[in-house]
Tab-separated table of C-alpha atoms and ligand atoms in Angstrom:
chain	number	residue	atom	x	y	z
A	1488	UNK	CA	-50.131	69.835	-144.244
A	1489	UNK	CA	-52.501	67.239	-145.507
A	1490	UNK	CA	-54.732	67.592	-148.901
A	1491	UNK	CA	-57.760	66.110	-148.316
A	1492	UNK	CA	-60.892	66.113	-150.999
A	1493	UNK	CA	-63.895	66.373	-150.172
A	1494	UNK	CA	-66.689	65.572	-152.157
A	1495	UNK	CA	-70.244	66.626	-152.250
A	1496	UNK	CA	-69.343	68.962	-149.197
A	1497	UNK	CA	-72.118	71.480	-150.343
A	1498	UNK	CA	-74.813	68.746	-149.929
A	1499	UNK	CA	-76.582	68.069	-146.366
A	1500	UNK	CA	-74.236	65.399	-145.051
A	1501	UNK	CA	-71.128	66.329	-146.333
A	1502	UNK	CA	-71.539	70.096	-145.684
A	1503	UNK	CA	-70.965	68.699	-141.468
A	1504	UNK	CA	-68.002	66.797	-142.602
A	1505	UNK	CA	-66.630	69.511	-144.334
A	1506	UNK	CA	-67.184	72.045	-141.330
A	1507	UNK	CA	-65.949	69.170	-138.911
A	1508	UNK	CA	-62.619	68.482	-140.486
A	1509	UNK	CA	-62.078	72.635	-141.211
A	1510	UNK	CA	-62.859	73.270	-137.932
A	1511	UNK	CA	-60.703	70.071	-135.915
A	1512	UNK	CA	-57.460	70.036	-138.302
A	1513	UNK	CA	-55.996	73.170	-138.463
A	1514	UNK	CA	-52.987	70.736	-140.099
A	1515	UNK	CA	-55.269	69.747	-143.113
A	1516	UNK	CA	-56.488	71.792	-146.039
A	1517	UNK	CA	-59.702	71.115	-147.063
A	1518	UNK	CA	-61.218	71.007	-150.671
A	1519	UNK	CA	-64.775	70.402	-151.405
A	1520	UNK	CA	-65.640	69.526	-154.371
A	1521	UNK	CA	-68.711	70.166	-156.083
A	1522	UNK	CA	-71.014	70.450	-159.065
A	1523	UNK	CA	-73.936	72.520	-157.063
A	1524	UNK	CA	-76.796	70.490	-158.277
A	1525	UNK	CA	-80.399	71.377	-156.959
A	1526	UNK	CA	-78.754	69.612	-153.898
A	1527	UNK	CA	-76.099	71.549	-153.183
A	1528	UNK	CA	-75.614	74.613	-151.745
A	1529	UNK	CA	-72.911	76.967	-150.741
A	1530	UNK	CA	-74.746	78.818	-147.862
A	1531	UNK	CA	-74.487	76.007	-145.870
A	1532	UNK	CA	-71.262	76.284	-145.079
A	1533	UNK	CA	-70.522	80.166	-144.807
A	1534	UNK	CA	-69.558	80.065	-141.151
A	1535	UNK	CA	-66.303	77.959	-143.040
A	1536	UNK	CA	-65.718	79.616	-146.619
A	1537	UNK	CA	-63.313	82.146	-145.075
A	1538	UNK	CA	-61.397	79.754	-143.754
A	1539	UNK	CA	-57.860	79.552	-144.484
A	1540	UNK	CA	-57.683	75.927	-145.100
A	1541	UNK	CA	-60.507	75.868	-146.917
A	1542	UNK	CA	-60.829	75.592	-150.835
A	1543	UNK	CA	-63.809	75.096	-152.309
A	1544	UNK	CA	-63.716	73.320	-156.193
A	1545	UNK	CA	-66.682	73.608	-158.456
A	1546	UNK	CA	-66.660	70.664	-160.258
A	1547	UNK	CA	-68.044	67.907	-162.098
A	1548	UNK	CA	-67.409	64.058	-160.901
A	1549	UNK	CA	-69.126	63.072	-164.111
A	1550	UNK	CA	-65.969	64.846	-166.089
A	1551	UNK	CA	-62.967	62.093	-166.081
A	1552	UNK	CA	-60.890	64.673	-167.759
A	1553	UNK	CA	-61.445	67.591	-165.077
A	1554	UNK	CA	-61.496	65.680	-162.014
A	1555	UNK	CA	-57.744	63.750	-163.270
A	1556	UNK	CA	-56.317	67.136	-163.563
A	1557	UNK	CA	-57.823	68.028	-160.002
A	1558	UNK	CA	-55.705	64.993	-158.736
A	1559	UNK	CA	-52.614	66.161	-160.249
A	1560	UNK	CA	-52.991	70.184	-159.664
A	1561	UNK	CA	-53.593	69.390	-155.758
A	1562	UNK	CA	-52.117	65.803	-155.332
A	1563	UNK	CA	-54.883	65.150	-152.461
A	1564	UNK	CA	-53.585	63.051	-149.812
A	1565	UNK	CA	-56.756	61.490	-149.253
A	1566	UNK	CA	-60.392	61.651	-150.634
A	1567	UNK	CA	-63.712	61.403	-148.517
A	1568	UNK	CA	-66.240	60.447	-151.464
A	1569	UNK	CA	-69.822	61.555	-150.786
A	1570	UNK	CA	-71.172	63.418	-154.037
A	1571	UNK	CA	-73.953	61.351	-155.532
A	1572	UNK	CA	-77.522	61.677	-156.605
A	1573	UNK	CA	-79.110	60.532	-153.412
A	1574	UNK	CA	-82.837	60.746	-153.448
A	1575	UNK	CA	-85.114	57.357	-153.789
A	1576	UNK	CA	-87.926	58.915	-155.431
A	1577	UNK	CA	-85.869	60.814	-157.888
A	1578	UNK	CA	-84.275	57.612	-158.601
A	1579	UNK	CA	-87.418	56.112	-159.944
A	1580	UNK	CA	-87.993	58.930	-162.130
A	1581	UNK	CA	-84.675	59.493	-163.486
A	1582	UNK	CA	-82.297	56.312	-162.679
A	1583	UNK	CA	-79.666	57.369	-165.611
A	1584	UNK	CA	-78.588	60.080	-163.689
A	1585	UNK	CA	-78.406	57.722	-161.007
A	1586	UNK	CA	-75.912	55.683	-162.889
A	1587	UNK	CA	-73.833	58.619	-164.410
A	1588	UNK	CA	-73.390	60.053	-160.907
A	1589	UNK	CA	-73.313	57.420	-158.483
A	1590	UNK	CA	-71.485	54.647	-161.122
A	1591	UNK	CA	-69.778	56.301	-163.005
A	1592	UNK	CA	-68.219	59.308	-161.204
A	1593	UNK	CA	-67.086	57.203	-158.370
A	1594	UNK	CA	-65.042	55.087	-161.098
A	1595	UNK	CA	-64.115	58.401	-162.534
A	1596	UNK	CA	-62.471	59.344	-158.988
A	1597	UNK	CA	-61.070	55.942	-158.346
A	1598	UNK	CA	-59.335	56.128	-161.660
A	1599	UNK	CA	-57.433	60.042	-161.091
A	1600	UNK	CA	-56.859	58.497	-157.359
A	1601	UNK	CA	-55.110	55.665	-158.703
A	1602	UNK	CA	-53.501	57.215	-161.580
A	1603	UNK	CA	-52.286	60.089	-159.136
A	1604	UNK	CA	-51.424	57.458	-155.946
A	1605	UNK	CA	-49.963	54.493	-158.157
A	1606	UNK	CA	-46.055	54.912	-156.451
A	1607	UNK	CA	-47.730	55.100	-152.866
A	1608	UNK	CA	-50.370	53.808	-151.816
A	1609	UNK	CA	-49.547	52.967	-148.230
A	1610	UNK	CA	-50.273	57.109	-146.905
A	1611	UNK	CA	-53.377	57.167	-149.238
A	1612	UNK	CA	-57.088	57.030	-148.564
A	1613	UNK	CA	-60.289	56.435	-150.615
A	1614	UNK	CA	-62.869	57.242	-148.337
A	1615	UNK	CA	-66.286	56.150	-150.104
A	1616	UNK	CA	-69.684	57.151	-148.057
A	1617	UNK	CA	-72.419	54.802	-149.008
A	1618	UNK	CA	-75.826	53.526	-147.580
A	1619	UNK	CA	-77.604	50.776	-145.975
A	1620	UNK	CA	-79.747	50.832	-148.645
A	1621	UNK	CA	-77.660	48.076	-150.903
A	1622	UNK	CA	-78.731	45.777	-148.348
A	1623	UNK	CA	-82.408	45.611	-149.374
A	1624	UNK	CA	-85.296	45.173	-147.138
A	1625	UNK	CA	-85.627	43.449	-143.852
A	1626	UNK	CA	-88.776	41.377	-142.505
A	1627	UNK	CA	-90.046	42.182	-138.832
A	1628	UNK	CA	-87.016	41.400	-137.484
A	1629	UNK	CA	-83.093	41.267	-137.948
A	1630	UNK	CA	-80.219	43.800	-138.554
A	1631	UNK	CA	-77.868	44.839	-141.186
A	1632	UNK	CA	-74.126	43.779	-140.287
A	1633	UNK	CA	-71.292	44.194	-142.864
A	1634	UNK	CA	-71.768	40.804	-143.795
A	1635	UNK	CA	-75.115	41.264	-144.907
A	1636	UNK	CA	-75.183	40.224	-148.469
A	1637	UNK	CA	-76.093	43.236	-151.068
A	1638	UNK	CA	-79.841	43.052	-152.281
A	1639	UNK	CA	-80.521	46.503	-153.416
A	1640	UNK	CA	-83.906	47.324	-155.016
A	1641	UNK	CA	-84.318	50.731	-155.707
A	1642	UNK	CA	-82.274	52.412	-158.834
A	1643	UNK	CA	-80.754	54.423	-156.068
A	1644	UNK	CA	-79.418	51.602	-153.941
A	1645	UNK	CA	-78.669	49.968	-157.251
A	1646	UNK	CA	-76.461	52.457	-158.132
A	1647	UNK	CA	-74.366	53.135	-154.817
A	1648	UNK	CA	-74.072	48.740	-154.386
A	1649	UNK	CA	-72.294	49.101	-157.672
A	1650	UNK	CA	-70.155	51.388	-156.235
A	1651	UNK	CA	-69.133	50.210	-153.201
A	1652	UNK	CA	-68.005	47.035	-155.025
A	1653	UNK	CA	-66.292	49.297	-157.761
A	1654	UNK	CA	-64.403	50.407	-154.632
A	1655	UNK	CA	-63.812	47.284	-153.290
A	1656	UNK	CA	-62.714	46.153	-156.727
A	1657	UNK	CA	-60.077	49.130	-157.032
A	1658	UNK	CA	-59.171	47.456	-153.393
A	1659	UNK	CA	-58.533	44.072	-154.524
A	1660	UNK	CA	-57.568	44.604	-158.380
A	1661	UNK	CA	-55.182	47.509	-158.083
A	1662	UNK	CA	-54.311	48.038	-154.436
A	1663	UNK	CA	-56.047	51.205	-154.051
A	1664	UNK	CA	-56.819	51.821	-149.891
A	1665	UNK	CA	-59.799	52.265	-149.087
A	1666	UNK	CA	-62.473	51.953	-146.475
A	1667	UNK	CA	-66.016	51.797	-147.038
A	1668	UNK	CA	-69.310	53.383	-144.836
A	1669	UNK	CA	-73.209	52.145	-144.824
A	1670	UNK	CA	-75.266	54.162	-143.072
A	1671	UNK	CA	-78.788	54.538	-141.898
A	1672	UNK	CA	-80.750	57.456	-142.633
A	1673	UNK	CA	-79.856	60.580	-141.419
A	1674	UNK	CA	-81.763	63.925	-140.153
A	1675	UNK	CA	-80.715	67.339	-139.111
A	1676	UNK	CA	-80.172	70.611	-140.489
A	1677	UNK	CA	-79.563	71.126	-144.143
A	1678	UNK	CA	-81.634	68.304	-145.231
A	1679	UNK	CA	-82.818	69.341	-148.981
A	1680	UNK	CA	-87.128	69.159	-148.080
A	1681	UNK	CA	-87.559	66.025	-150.410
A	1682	UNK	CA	-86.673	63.543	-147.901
A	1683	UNK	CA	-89.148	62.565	-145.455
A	1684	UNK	CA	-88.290	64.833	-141.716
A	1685	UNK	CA	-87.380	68.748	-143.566
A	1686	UNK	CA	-90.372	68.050	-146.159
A	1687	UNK	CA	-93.000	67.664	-143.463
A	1688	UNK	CA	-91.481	70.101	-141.444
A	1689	UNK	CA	-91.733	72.631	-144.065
A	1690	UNK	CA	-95.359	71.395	-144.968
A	1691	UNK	CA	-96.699	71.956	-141.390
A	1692	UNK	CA	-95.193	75.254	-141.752
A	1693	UNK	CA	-96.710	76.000	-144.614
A	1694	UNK	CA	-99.985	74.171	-143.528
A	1695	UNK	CA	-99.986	71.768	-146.593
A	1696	UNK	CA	-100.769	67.815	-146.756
A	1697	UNK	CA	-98.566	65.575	-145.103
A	1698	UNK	CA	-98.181	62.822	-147.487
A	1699	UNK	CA	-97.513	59.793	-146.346
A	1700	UNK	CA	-96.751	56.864	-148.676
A	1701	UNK	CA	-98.881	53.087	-148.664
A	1702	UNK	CA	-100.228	52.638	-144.577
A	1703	UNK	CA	-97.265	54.463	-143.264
A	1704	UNK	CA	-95.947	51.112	-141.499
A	1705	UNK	CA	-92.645	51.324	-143.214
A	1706	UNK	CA	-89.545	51.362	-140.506
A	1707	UNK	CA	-86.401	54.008	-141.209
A	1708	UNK	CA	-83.537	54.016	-138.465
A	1709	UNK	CA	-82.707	57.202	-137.825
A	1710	UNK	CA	-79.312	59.196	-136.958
A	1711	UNK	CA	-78.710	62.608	-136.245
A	1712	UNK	CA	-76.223	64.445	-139.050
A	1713	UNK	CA	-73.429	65.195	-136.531
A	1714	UNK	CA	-73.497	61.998	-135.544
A	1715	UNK	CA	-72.975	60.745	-138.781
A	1716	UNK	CA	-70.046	63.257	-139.561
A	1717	UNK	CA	-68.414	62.447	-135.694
A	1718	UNK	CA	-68.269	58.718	-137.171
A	1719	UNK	CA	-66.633	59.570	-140.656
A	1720	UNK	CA	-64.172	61.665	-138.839
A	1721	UNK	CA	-63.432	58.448	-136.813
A	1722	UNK	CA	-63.338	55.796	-139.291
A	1723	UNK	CA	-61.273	58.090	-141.377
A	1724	UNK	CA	-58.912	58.225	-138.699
A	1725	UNK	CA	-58.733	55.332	-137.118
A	1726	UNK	CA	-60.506	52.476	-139.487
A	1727	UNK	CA	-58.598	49.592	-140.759
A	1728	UNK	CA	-58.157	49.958	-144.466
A	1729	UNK	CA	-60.280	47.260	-146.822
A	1730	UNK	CA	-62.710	47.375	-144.076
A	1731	UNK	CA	-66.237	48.549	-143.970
A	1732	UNK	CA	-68.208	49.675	-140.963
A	1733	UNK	CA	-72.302	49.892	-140.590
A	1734	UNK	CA	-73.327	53.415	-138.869
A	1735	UNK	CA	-76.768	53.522	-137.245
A	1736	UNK	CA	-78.457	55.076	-134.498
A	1737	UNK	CA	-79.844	52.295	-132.753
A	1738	UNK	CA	-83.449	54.021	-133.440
A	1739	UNK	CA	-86.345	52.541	-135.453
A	1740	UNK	CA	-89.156	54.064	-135.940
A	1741	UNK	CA	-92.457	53.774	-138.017
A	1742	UNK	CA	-92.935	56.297	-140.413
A	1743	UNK	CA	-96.471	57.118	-139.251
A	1744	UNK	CA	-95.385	57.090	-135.249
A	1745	UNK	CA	-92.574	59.453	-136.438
A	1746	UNK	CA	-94.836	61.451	-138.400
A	1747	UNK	CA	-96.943	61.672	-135.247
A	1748	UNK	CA	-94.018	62.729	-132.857
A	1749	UNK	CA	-93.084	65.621	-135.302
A	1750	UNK	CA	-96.356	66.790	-135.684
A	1751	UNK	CA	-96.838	67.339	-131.957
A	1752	UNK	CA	-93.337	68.235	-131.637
A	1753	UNK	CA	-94.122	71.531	-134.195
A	1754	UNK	CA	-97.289	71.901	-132.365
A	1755	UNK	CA	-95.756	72.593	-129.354
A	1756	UNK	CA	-92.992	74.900	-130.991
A	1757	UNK	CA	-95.663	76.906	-133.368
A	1758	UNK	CA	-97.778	77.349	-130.301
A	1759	UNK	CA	-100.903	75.824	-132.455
A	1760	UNK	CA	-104.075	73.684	-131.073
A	1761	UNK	CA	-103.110	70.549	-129.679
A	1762	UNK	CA	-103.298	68.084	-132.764
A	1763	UNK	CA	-103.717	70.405	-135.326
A	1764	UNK	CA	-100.587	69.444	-137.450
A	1765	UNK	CA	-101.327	65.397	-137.615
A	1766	UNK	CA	-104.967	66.705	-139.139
A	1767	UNK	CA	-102.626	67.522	-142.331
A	1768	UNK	CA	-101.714	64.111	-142.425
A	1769	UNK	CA	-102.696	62.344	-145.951
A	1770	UNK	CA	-102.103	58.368	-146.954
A	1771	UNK	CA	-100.991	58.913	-150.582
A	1772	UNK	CA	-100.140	56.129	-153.014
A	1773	UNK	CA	-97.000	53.933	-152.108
A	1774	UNK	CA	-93.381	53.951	-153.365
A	1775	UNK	CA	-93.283	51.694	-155.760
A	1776	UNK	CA	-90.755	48.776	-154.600
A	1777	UNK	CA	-90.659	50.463	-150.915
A	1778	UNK	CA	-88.223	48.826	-148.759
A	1779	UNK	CA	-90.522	47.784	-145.246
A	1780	UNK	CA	-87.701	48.091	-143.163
A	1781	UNK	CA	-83.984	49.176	-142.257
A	1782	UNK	CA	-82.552	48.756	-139.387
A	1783	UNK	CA	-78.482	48.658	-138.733
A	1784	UNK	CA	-76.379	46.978	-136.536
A	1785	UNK	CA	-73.528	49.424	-135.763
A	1786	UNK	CA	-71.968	46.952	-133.019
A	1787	UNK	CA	-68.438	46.468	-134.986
A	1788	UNK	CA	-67.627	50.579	-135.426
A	1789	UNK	CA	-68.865	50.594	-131.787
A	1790	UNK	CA	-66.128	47.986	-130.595
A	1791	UNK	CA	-63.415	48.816	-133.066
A	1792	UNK	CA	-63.655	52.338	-132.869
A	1793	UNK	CA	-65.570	53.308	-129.596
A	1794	UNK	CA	-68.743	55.321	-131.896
A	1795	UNK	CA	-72.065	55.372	-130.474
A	1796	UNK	CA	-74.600	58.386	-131.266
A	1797	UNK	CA	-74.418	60.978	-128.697
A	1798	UNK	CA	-78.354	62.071	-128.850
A	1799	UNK	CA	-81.507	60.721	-128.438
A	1800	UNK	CA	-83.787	61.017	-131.171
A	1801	UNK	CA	-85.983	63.811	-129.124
A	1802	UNK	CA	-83.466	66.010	-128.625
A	1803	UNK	CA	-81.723	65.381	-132.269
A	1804	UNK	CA	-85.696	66.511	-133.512
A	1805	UNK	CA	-86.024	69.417	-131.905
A	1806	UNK	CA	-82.731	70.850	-132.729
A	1807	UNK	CA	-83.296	70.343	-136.280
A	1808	UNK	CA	-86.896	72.464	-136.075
A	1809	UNK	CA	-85.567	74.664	-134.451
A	1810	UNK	CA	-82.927	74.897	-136.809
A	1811	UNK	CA	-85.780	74.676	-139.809
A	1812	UNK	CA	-87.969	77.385	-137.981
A	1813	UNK	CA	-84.808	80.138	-137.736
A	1814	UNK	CA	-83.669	79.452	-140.855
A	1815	UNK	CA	-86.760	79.534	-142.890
A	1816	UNK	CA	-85.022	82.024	-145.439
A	1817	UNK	CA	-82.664	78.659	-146.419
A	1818	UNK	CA	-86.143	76.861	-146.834
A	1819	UNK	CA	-87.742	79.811	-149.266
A	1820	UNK	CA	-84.490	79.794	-150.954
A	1821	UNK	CA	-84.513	75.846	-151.995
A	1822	UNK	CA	-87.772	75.761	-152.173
A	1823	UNK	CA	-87.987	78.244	-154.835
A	1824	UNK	CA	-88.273	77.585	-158.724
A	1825	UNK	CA	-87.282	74.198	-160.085
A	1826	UNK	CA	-88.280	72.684	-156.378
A	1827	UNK	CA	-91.607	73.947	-157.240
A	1828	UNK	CA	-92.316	71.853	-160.266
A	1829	UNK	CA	-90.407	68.611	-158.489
A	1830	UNK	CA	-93.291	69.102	-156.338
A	1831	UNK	CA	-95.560	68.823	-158.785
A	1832	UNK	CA	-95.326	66.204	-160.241
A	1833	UNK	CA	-94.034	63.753	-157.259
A	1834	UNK	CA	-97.320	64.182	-155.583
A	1835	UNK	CA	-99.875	64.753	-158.340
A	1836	UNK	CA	-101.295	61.173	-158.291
B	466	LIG	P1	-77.286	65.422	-150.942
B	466	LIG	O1	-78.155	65.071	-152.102
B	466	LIG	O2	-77.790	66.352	-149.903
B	466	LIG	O3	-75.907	66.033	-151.474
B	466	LIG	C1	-75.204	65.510	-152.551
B	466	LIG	C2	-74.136	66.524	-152.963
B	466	LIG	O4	-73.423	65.969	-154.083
B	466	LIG	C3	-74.705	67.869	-153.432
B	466	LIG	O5	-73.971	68.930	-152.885
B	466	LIG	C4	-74.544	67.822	-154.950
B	466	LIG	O6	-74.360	69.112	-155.537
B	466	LIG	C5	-73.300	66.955	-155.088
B	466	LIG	N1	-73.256	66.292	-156.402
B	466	LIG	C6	-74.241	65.579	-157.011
B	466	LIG	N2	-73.842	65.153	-158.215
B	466	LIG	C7	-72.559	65.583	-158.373
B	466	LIG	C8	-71.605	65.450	-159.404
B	466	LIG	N3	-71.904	64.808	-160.544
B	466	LIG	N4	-70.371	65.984	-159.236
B	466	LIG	C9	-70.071	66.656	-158.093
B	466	LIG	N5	-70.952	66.836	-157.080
B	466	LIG	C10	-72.184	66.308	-157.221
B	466	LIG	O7	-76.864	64.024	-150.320
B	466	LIG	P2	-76.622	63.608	-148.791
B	466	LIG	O8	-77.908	63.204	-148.198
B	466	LIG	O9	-75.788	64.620	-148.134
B	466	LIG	O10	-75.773	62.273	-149.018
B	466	LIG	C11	-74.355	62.322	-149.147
B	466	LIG	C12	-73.817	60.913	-149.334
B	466	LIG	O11	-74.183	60.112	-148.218
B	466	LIG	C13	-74.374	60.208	-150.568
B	466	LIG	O12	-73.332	59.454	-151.144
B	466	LIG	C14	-75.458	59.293	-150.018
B	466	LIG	O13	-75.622	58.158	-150.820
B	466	LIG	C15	-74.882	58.954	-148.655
B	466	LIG	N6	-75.881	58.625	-147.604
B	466	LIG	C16	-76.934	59.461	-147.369
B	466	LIG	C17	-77.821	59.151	-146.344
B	466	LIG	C18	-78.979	60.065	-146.010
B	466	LIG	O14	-79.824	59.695	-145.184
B	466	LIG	N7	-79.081	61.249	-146.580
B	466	LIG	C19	-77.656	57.985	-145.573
B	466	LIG	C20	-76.554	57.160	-145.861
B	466	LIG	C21	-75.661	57.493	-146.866
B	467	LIG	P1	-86.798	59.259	-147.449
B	467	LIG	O1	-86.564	60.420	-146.541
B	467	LIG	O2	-87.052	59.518	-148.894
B	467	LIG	O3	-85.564	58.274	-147.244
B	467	LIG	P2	-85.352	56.744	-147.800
B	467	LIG	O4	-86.334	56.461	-148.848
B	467	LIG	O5	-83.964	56.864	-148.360
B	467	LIG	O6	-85.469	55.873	-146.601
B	467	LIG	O7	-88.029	58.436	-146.896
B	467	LIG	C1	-88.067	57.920	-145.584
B	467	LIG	C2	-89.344	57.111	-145.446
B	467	LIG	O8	-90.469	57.997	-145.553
B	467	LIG	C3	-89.521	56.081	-146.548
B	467	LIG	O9	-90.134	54.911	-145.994
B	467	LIG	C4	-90.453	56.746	-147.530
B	467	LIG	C5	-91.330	57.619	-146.630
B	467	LIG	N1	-91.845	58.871	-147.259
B	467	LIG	C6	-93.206	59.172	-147.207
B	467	LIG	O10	-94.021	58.416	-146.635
B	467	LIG	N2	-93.651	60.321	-147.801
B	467	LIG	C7	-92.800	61.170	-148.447
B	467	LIG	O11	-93.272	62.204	-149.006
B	467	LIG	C8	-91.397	60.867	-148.480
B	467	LIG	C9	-90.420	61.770	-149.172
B	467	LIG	C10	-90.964	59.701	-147.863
């Protein structure tokens, strides 16, 4: 039996890891850890709780102290890092938290790893989950490849380029194994309804503005959840240790064309007039430092490790409204209270 930790498994990405790896390795036990911020929540994963290899740990990355003792109660094998704050515009509004979080709880974990691991490293893995937003921006043209250098310019991507090179660091410095993941944005059920696809979703449901920031000719390349999880599992796996792999979905798309596409997409699901949902569309003021464009290359995890995304973006967009639209008691329940006043004030101006 393996120990692996999870963390952030409450949250909308790591939630399908966790029920992945519960599910496909009967041999492992499972522990997701986390500290339930707004972003996390335990009903997403009550088809798993039950489980018998399944543990869940509320806890704090942020508490060096706590998470050491973690290490040595469980003695995980191996640790798939996702917990982090992970929201741009929050980041512009509150980057400390950023820091704490993303900065300084990673370092946290990569010190009870290697404090726990120091007399064998060679069966150990530090899994860290990170973003292709360290890169920066692109022009018109161009991809992200792992030898891309970092750029980041949001306090978000700030804040995870630090610590992917914290991990790397712990790599080079100490020995620690790990392997490192950049990934495009993702979509799908779970999504907390502050990032771009669940927050329209659940404003054409609710009939309210569609705010979309600057002229809406910013580019996102998009990747279904499972997807995303199918390609952790892998490069978990099967990835070479000290490496890192980009994870895309081969799918640009405008902001306002994808806007578009979802609007007709709910349209045709709500049974409402043709066009009625893109009248709710509103150009609201822009992000400030908005990247234009992201678009990965994902040709290296495709070759090393045979990935490739096994939906097109059509179907991956309909399954997640129809996952919004039968679950709208999860949306009431997030969107309730302190979502309410995040609301607010993000879109006053
Ligand atoms: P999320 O915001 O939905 O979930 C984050 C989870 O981390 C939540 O469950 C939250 O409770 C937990 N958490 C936050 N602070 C914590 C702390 N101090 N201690 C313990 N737990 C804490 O995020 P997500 O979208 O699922 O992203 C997961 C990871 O994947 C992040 O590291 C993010 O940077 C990365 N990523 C996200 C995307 C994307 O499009 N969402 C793309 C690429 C990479
Ligand atoms: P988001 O989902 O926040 O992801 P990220 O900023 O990490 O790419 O935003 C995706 C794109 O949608 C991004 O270009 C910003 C834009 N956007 C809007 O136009 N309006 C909104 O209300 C939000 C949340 C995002």
């Amino acid at each position: 039996m393996k120990n692996i930790l999870i963390t952030g498994g409450a949250g909308f990405i790591g939630s399908h890891v966790v029920r992945l790896f519960v599910n496909n390795y009967p041999d492992y036990h499972i522990y997701n850890l986390d500290a339930l911020t707004y972003a996390g929540n335990l009903e997403n994963l009550k088809d798993v709780e039950a489980a018998s290899n399944y543990t869940f740990l509320k806890a704090d990355i942020n508490d060096s102290e706590g998470i050491l003792n973690l290490f040595q109660k469980y003695r995980f094998d191996s640790v798939i890092h996702l917990a982090a704050e992970s929201h741009v515009d929050r980041s512009i509004t509150d980057p400390l938290s950023f820091l704490k979080t993303n900065i300084f709880g990673t370092v946290n974990l990569l010190n009870a790893a290697k404090e726990v691991w120091k007399d064998d490293f060679e069966t150990k893995l530090f899994y860290h989950i990170s973003t292709d937003e360290v890169y920066g921006t692109l022009g018109e043209t161009g991809l992200f490849t792992e030898k891309t250098s970092y750029d980041p310019n949001s306090p978000y991507s700030a804040s995870k380029a630090s610590s992917d090179h914290f991990v790397r660091a712990y790599g080079e410095t100490y020995g620690l194994p790990y392997i490192i993941s950049n990934c495009s944005n993702n979509y799908g059920p779970n999504q907390f309804p502050e990032k771009l696809i669940p927050l329209f979703i659940n404003n054409i449901i609710e009939k309210r503005p569609l705010p979309v920031y600057g002229d809406g000719n910013y580019t996102r390349d998009w990747l279904y959840v499972i997807d995303h999880a199918t390609a952790i599992d892998l490069a978990f796996h099967k990835g070479k240790k000290k490496e890192t792999y980009n994870i895309g979905g081969f799918n640009e798309w405008k902001n306002i064309d994808l806007v578009k596409l979802l609007c007709s997409l709910m349209d045709e699901k709500l049974n409402t007039p043709e066009r009625s949902s893109e009248q709710l569309i509103t150009f609201v003021k822009d992000r400030p430092g908005h990247d234009l464009r992201y678009a990965i290359d994902a040709s290296k995890i495709n070759a090393d490790l045979g990935w490739k995304p096994s939906l097109t973006f059509e179907e991956g967009l309909s399954n997640t409204i129809d996952w919004y639209l039968t679950n709208k008691n999860w949306l009431k329940n997030v969107t309730s209270g302190a979502y309410q006043e995040y609301y607010k004030n993000q879109y006053k101006k």
